[in-house]
Amino acid sequence: MTLAAEKLDQAVALLTELDVDCWLTFVRETTGARDPVLPLILGRDLTWQSALLVTRGGERVAIVGNFDADAIRALDTWPSVVPYVQSIRGELVETLKRLDPRLIAINYSENDVKADGLSLGMYRVLCGYLRDTPFAERLVSAERLIGALRGRKTDSEVGLIRAAVACAESIFEALPSLARVGMSEAEIARLMRELAADSRAAPAWNAEQCPIVNSGPQSMVGHGVPSEDIRVEPGHILHVDFGVQLDGYCSDLQRCWYVPRPNESGPPAEVKRAFETVVEAIRSAAKALKPGAVCWEVDAAARGVITAAGFREYLHATGHHVGQAAHDGGGVIGPRWERYGETPNQVVESGNVFTLELGVDNVAGCGYVGLEEMVLVTASGCEFLSSAQTKLGLLGR
Amino acid sequence: MTLAAEKLDQAVALLTELDVDCWLTFVRETTGARDPVLPLILGRDLTWQSALLVTRGGERVAIVGNFDADAIRALDTWPSVVPYVQSIRGELVETLKRLDPRLIAINYSENDVKADGLSLGMYRVLCGYLRDTPFAERLVSAERLIGALRGRKTDSEVGLIRAAVACAESIFEALPSLARVGMSEAEIARLMRELAADSRAAPAWNAEQCPIVNSGPQSMVGHGVPSEDIRVEPGHILHVDFGVQLDGYCSDLQRCWYVPRPNESGPPAEVKRAFETVVEAIRSAAKALKPGAVCWEVDAAARGVITAAGFREYLHATGHHVGQAAHDGGGVIGPRWERYGETPNQVVESGNVFTLELGVDNVAGCGYVGLEEMVLVTASGCEFLSSAQTKLGLLGR
């Protein structure tokens, strides 16, 4: 069974669970304007305006441009493929009349970028087609449906994610023997991308910023670009944020090391204390993470450990879903800040795969101490997918 | 000067020409939900909700998440970078108050997919932020602005497109000596992708369908996938639709050959006549293509040649823009069908780069005869960027 077939079966079950009659994904020219849900349910691009309909009863109808029809038929996951030439309007309205759904969940969301593939222009086009029909008034957001479909990983998805974690970890393991004092951040980044390519893996996000490499106190923490000028020096913390996409699924991990000065046998006490606090905060989040937990509560469990230790609060969320994308949409294990919308209020479900990530900046003038692990939510708690870093290794000796 | 700097200068001039005070591009998590305008004006991804503002007076303000700020500052194309932590709302509203634009052109379009990067969810978020301000009522589509900015290629863009054309043509030239009778469509496709990779070029659209290879009458014409089962045979027309992306710019071309049967010295008369008609139709479109022409009129010039010769009308447009994408948005040289929206009514401008592409299906049981050329609109007409195919070559001897 292909992944799209598996996820489409899951979607039909979710329509019943969420009491939605019909799910409509409306797209065009997806090579350039990809709807993030397409790789889950289609795995192919569409050119002209196209409508993918899934009903609670299990019907799957793809209304597509004439020149896409053969390619979609060949997939075997869409039993009904309806081609058109001059306009999709007629076939779309006829199909909706036949199905007559009470509500139509469409592909937009204020909160979840991965459930928000419908552009404003295409929404206006759709409303134009449905003018003078009862269906214009029946459109609702498919946010919950898409969030659950993407968030509840199937066994085969978890298997693919495990492989992506193992691949990134093997590259992290090779790093201490390859990264030398005097190398620039950019050199280390290139080295890691080459190791990924050797494992036929792609960077999990845009290559220029994957990995993010931070050496010492002058580096761009966050979504920065590795520097050609900043070099690994004694007294630096080397911090790396890296993930790979392998067979369509991602990993996203952070690791760090300390580079001792000639007179040092280990990291300064404050660096050690920051590292141990970061490990403890991640443990605390993992302990709070289980089905039924609300995302912001899990965030607070970790955040509290950092602030209680007297460190400055980190200015980002503690975790996000990981799947086909490194940032896989759905709920965010984050504080209730406006920029996170409703995502911190979402409830954790079994089968979710999250990162747990946080750090302390500017520690003792040595740089950024940060870690990122990946966990799978189980029936009663969570399981680490990554081999959690609990010791601050030394580099350059 | 970087390409983004060049296009941003062009944008400021266009704001005056089109009498728009302010252009706002509103995005989030662009790694997964790319706004097609970003590669033109930024060339980097943004993570949290972000607002890029350009004014008629030449101001450029990027309001971005805290962790993106350093990376955007490093670009030097956005003199004002405003970071935020908990919500973009405050900085966005304050900036708009200071600029007080009469109209704000935002990144959506019903007609042009490449000017339609704003999702419905993000539009609703934006309207929420602007509630209780005068600005919610001042939002208009940036369709004309983005269409002109993308469509009027600068000299450096034309140079990059020429290089992408030359690269695809060199691969097409190698094909007759490499493609053999008995090879499958899929084998030919792999061969061409390998040649592209050798030239450090990427496929111009999704690799699985680039190139599209059609051999004989049973093949999937249109946006099909090359078959592992259909093989090149005597009596087939071999038709290939292919383009590369090189240094960020694309080519998109179609070529065809005839595979003679043992007793044939050339193609059947009907194949020859179809080929000559296709060449003539493309010539006719090129003759009509000049600044001020309306797109659908150019389409009609080509379409009429095909139908006048008694062949069946092709069920697609005659041409599209080419640039950073193979389908580069803006006006479409196509018939006034509903699916093309307002795009066939657009006016051709100097600096536009278009394809001219059409064909005749099912010719004498031999397959599809189709060609695609690329042209640059000049001050008074158009110049071919591709070496137009005017002879039907023979394959397999």
PDB file of C-alpha atoms in Angstrom, chain A residues 175-177 179 236 238 256-261 264-268 271 389 391-397:
ATOM      1  CA  LEU A 175      31.536  15.320  13.476  1.00  0.00           C
ATOM      2  CA  PRO A 176      33.954  15.404  16.468  1.00  0.00           C
ATOM      3  CA  SER A 177      36.583  13.513  14.483  1.00  0.00           C
ATOM      4  CA  ALA A 179      35.565  19.250  12.795  1.00  0.00           C
ATOM      5  CA  HIS A 236      33.847  28.185  22.090  1.00  0.00           C
ATOM      6  CA  LEU A 238      30.066  24.566  18.990  1.00  0.00           C
ATOM      7  CA  CYS A 256      26.664  20.821  21.121  1.00  0.00           C
ATOM      8  CA  TRP A 257      30.278  20.437  22.206  1.00  0.00           C
ATOM      9  CA  TYR A 258      32.785  22.499  24.141  1.00  0.00           C
ATOM     10  CA  VAL A 259      36.237  23.363  22.765  1.00  0.00           C
ATOM     11  CA  PRO A 260      38.589  23.540  25.785  1.00  0.00           C
ATOM     12  CA  ARG A 261      41.286  26.193  26.121  1.00  0.00           C
ATOM     13  CA  GLU A 264      41.188  23.595  30.668  1.00  0.00           C
ATOM     14  CA  SER A 265      40.295  19.944  31.282  1.00  0.00           C
ATOM     15  CA  GLY A 266      36.567  20.564  30.686  1.00  0.00           C
ATOM     16  CA  PRO A 267      33.976  23.298  30.205  1.00  0.00           C
ATOM     17  CA  PRO A 268      33.722  26.251  32.630  1.00  0.00           C
ATOM     18  CA  VAL A 271      28.674  26.179  30.763  1.00  0.00           C
ATOM     19  CA  GLN A 389      22.511  13.961  24.453  1.00  0.00           C
ATOM     20  CA  LYS A 391      26.892  14.750  28.253  1.00  0.00           C
ATOM     21  CA  LEU A 392      28.688  17.780  26.879  1.00  0.00           C
ATOM     22  CA  GLY A 393      31.463  16.301  24.742  1.00  0.00           C
ATOM     23  CA  LEU A 394      34.795  18.006  24.168  1.00  0.00           C
ATOM     24  CA  LEU A 395      36.040  18.936  20.726  1.00  0.00           C
ATOM     25  CA  GLY A 396      39.520  19.489  19.363  1.00  0.00           C
ATOM     26  CA  ARG A 397      41.564  17.108  21.452  1.00  0.00           C
TER      27      ARG A 397
END
